[in-house]
Short mmCIF file of C-alpha atoms in Angstrom, two decimals:
data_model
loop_
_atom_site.label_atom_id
_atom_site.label_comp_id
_atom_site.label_asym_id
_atom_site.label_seq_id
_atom_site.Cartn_x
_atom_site.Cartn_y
_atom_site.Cartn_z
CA UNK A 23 194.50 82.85 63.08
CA UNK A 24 191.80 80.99 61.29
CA UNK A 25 190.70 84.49 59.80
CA UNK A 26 193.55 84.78 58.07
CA UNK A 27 193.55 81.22 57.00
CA UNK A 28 190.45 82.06 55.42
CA UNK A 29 191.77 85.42 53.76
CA UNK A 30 194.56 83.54 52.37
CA UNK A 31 192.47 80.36 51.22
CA UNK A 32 189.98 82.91 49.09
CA UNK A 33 193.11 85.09 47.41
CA UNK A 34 193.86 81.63 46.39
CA UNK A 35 190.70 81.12 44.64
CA UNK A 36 190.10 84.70 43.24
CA UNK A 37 193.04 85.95 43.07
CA UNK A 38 196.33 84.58 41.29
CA UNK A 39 196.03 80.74 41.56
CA UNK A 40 192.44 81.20 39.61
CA UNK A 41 194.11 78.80 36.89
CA UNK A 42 194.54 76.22 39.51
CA UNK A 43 191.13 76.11 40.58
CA UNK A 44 188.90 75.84 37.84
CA UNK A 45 185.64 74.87 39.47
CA UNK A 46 185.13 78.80 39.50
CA UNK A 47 185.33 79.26 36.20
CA UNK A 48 182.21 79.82 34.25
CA UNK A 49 180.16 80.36 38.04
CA UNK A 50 180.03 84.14 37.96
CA UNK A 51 177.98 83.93 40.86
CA UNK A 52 181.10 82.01 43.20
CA UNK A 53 183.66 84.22 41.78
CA UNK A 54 181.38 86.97 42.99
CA UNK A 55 181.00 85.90 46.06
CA UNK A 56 184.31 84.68 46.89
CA UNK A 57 185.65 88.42 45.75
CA UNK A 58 183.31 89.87 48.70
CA UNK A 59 184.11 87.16 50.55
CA UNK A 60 187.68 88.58 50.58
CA UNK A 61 186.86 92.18 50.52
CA UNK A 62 185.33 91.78 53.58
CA UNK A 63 187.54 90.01 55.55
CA UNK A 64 189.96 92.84 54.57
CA UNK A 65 187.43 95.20 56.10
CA UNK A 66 187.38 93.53 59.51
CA UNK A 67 190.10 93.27 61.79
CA UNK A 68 190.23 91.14 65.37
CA UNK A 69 189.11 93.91 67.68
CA UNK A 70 187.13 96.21 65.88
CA UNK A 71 183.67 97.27 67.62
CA UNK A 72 181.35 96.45 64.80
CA UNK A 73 178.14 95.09 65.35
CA UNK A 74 175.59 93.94 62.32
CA UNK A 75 172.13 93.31 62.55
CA UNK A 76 170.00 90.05 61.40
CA UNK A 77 166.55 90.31 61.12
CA UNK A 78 165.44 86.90 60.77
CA UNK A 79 161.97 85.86 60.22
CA UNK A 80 159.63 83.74 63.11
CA UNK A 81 157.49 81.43 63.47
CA UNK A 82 156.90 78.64 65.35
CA UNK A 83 153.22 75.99 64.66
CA UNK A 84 153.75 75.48 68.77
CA UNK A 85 152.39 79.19 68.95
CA UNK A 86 149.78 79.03 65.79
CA UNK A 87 148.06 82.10 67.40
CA UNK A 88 150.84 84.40 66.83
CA UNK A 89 151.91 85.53 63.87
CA UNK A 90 154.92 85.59 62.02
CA UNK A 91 157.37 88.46 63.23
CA UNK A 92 161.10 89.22 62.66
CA UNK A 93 163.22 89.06 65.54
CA UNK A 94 166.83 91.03 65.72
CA UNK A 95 170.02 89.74 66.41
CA UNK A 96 173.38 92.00 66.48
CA UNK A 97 176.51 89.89 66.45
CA UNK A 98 180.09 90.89 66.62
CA UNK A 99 181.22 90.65 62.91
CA UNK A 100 185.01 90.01 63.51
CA UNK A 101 184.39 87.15 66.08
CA UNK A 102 182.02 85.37 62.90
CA UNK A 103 182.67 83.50 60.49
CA UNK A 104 182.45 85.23 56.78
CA UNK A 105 179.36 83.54 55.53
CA UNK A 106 175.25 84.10 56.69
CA UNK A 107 175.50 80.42 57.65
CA UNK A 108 178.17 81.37 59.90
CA UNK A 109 175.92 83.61 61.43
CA UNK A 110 172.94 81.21 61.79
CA UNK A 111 175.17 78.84 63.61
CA UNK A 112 176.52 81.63 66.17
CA UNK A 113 172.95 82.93 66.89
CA UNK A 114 171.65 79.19 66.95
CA UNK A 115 174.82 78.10 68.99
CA UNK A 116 175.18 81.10 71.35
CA UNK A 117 172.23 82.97 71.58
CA UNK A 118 168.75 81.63 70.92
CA UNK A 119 168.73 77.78 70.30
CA UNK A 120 165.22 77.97 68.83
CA UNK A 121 166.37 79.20 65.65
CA UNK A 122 165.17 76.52 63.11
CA UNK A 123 166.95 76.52 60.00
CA UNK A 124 167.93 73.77 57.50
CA UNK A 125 171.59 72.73 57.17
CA UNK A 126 173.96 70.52 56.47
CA UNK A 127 177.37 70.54 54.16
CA UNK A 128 178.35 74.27 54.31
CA UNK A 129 179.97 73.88 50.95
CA UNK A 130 177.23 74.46 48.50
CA UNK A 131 176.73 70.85 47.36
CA UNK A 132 173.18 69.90 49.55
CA UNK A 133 171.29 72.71 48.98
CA UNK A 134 169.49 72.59 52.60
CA UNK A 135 170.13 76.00 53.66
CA UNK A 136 168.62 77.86 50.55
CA UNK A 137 166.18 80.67 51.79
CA UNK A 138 165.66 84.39 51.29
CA UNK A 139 168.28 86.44 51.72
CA UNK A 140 168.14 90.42 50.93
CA UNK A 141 165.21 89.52 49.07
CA UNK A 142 167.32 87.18 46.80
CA UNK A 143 166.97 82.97 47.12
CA UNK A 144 169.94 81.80 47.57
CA UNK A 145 172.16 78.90 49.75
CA UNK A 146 173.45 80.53 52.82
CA UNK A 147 176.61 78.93 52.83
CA UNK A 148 177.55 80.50 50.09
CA UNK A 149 175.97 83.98 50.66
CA UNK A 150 178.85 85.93 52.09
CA UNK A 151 177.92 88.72 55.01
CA UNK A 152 177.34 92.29 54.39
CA UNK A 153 179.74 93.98 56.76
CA UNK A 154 178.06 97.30 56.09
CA UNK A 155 176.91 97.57 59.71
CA UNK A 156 174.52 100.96 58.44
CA UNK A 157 171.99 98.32 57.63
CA UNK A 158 170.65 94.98 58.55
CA UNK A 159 170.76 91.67 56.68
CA UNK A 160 166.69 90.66 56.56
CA UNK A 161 166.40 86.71 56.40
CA UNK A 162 163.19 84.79 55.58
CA UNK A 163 162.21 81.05 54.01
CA UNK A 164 161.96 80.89 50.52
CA UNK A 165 159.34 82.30 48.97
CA UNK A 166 155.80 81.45 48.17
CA UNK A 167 156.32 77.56 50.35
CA UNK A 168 154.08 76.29 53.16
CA UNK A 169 156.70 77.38 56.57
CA UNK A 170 156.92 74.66 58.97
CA UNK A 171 158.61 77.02 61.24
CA UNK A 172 161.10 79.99 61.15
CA UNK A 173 163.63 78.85 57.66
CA UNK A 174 162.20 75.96 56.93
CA UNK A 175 159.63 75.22 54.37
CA UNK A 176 157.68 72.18 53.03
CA UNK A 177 159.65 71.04 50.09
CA UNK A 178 156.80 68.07 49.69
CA UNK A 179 155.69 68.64 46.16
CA UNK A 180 158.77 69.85 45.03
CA UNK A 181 160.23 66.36 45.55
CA UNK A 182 157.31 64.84 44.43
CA UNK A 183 157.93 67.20 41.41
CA UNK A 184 161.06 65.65 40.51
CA UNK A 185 160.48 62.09 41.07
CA UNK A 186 157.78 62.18 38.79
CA UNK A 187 160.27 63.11 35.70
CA UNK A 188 162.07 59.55 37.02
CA UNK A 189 165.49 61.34 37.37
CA UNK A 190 167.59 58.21 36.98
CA UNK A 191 169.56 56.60 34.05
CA UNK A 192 166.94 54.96 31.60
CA UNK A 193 168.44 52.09 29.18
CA UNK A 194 166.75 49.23 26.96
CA UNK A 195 169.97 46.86 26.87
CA UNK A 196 172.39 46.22 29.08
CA UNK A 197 176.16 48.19 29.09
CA UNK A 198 178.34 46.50 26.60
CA UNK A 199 181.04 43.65 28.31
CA UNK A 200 178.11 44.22 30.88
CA UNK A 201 180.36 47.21 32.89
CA UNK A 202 179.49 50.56 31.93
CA UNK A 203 177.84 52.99 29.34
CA UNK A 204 180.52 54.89 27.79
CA UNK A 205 180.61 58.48 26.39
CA UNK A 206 182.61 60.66 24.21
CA UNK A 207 184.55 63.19 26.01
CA UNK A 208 182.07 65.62 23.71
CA UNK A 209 179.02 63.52 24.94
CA UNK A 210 179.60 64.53 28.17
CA UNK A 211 180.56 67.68 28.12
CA UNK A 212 176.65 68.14 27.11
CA UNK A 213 176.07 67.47 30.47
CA UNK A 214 177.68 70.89 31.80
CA UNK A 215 175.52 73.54 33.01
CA UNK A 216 173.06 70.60 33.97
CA UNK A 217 174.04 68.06 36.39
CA UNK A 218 175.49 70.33 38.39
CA UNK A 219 171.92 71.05 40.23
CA UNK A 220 171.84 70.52 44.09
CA UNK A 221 168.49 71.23 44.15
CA UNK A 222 168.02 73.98 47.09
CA UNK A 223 165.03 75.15 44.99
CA UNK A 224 166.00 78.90 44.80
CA UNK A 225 164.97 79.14 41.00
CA UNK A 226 161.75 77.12 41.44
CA UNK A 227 160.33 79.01 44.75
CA UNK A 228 161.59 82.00 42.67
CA UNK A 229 159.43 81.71 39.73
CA UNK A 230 155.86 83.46 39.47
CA UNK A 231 154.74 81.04 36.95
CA UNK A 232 155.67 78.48 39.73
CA UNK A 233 153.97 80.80 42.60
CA UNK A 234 150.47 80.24 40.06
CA UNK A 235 149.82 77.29 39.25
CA UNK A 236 152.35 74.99 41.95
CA UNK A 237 150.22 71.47 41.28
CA UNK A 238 150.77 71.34 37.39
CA UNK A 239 154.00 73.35 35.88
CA UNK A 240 157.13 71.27 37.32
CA UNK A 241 159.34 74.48 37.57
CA UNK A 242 162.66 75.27 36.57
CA UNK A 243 164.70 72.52 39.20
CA UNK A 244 162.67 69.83 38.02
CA UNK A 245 162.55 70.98 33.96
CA UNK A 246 166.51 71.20 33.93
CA UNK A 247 166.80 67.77 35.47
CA UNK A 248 164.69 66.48 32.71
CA UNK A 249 166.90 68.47 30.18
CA UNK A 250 169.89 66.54 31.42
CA UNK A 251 168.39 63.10 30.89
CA UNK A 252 167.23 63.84 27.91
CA UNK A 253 170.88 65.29 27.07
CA UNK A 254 172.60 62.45 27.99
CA UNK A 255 173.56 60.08 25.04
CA UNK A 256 173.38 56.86 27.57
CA UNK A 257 169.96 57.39 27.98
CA UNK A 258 167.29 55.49 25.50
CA UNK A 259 163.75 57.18 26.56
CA UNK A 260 164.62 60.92 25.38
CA UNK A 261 161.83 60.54 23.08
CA UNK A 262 159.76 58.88 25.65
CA UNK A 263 160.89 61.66 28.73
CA UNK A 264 159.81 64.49 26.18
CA UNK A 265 156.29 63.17 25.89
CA UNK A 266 156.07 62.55 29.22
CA UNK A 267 156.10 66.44 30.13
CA UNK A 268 154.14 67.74 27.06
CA UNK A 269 151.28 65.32 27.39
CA UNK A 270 150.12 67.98 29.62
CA UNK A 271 151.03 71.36 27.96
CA UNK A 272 151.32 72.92 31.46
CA UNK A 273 153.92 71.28 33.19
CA UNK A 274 156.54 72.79 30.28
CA UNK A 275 154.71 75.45 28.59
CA UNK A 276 153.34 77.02 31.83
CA UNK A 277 156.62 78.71 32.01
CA UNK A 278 156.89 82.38 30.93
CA UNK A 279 160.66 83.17 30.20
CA UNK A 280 160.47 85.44 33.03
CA UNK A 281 164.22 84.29 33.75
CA UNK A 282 164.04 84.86 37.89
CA UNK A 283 165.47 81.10 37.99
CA UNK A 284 168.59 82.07 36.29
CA UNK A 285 168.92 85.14 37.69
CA UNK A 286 169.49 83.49 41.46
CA UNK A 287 170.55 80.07 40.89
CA UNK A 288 173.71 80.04 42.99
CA UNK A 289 175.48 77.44 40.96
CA UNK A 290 175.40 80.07 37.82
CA UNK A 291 172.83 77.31 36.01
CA UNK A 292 170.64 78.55 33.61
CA UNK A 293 167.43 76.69 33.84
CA UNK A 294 165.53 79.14 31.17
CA UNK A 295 167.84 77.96 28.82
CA UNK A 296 167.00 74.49 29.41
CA UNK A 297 163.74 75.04 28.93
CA UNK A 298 163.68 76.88 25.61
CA UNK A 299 165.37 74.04 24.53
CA UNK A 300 162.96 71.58 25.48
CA UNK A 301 160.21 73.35 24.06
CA UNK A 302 162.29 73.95 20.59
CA UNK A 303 163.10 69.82 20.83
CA UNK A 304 159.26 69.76 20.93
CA UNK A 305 157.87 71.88 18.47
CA UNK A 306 160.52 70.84 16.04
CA UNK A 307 161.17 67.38 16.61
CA UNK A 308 164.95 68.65 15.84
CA UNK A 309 167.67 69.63 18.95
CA UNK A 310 168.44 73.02 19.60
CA UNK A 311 171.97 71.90 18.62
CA UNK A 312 171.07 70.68 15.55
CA UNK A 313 169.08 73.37 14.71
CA UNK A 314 171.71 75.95 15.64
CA UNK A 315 174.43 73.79 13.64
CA UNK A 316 172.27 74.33 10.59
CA UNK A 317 172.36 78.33 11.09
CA UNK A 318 175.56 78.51 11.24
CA UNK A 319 176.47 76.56 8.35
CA UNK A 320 173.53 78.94 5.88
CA UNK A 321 175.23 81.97 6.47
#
């Protein structure tokens, strides 16, 4: 029953009442994965003897002398939920309770249970099972991060990382009528594509320029947070957040346009893009959009 609660929920989403859910539009990545979402619930039916393998990756600092290994788990597909979190939970819940994983809102909104999946970062809430049962599903933390044990990784400096760009509304004078700061519905929409980071650090454990030199670039997470403040017309220290990353050449100019943060952000963000735009705002002195304005208007 709740199966096909499910199967009807997603056509809902993908299919026909697309128009009425518009949170999907312009994330390729959650229209993707709601369409295999749905595929493979098709695929599966109560009853069906199919069996898929998780190969998750172990370790554990109460054992330091052994190393890391991956342990297999087969569960029945059509008694599991539809999503690699699912799976997590049934393995965790009904089969080895020493599974250590990171967790929490199953939505996509937290970001706690990014890690490797298939050799891509992603959240596993949102990562929908391969019901190909010809071939496992490999699991590991994210990449190139200290493991505390099994899934979960020491996201220390990455905080640290993005409390140093003080991500927080910066003003010299108080809101007018001492409410609010107002925008323009255009002001805002400048926002799009930014604040929608939940900071699961896929793109930043994902980056080789990152993987180099982790004590002085900031990474993509923390470099489109920055973008946003400095994109939002209610803030007054633009100027003053701009310097603050360039003093030091490396924590923005480290990166290489390699674009492996935009490639697996699962909210379909594009922190390259941010970036480039930073650096133009810095070179130039002029906003990208200013600068592309002027293009536009020459030919």
């Amino acid at each position: 029953m709740s199966r096909n609660l499910i199967k009807e929920g997603m056509k809902k989403v993908v299919g026909g009442w697309r128009k009425e859910f518009p949170i999907l539009d312009g994330h390729p990545i959650g229209q993707q994965h709601g369409e295999e979402v749905v595929k493979s619930i098709e695929k599966l039916k109560r009853g069906d003897d199919k069996c898929k393998e998780f190969r998750i990756y172990r370790w554990s600092p109460h054992n330091p002398n052994q190393k890391p290994y991956f342990q297999s788990f087969f569960l029945h597909l059509p008694s599991c939920g539809p999503m690699v979190l699912d799976a997590l939970q049934k393995i965790k819940g009904e089969v080895d309770s020493s599974l250590t994983y990171r967790r929490s809102c199953r939505e996509g909104i937290c970001g706690s249970c990014a890690m490797n999946i298939n050799g891509v970062n992603t959240v596993a809430c949102l990562k929908p099972i391969d019901t190909d049962t010809s071939r496992p599903m490999t699991i590991t933390p994210l990449p190139h991060l200290f493991v505390i044990k099994d899934l979960v990784v020491d996201l220390s400096n990455f905080y640290h990382q993005y409390k140093s760009i003080e991500p927080w509304l910066k003003t010299r004078n108080p809101p007018p009528e001492g409410k609010e700061y107002r925008q323009t519905p255009e002001e805002r929409k400048k926002l799009d594509g930014l604040y929608e980071c939940i900071l699961c650090a896929c793109c930043t454990s994902s980056c080789p320029s990152y993987w180099w030199n982790p004590e002085e670039f900031l990474g993509p997470a923390a470099l489109i947070n920055t973008y946003r403040w400095i994109s939002d017309s209610r803030d007054d220290f633009a100027n003053e957040r701009l310097q603050a990353i360039t003093e030091d050449e490396r924590r923005l100019y480290r990166c290489r346009a390699i674009g492996n943060c935009t490639a697996c952000c699962p909210k379909s963000l594009r922190p390259s893009e941010a970036i480039s735009k930073m650096k133009t705002k810095h070179l130039t002195g002029i906003p990208v959009e200013t600068l592309s304005n002027n293009r536009k208007t020459s030919h």
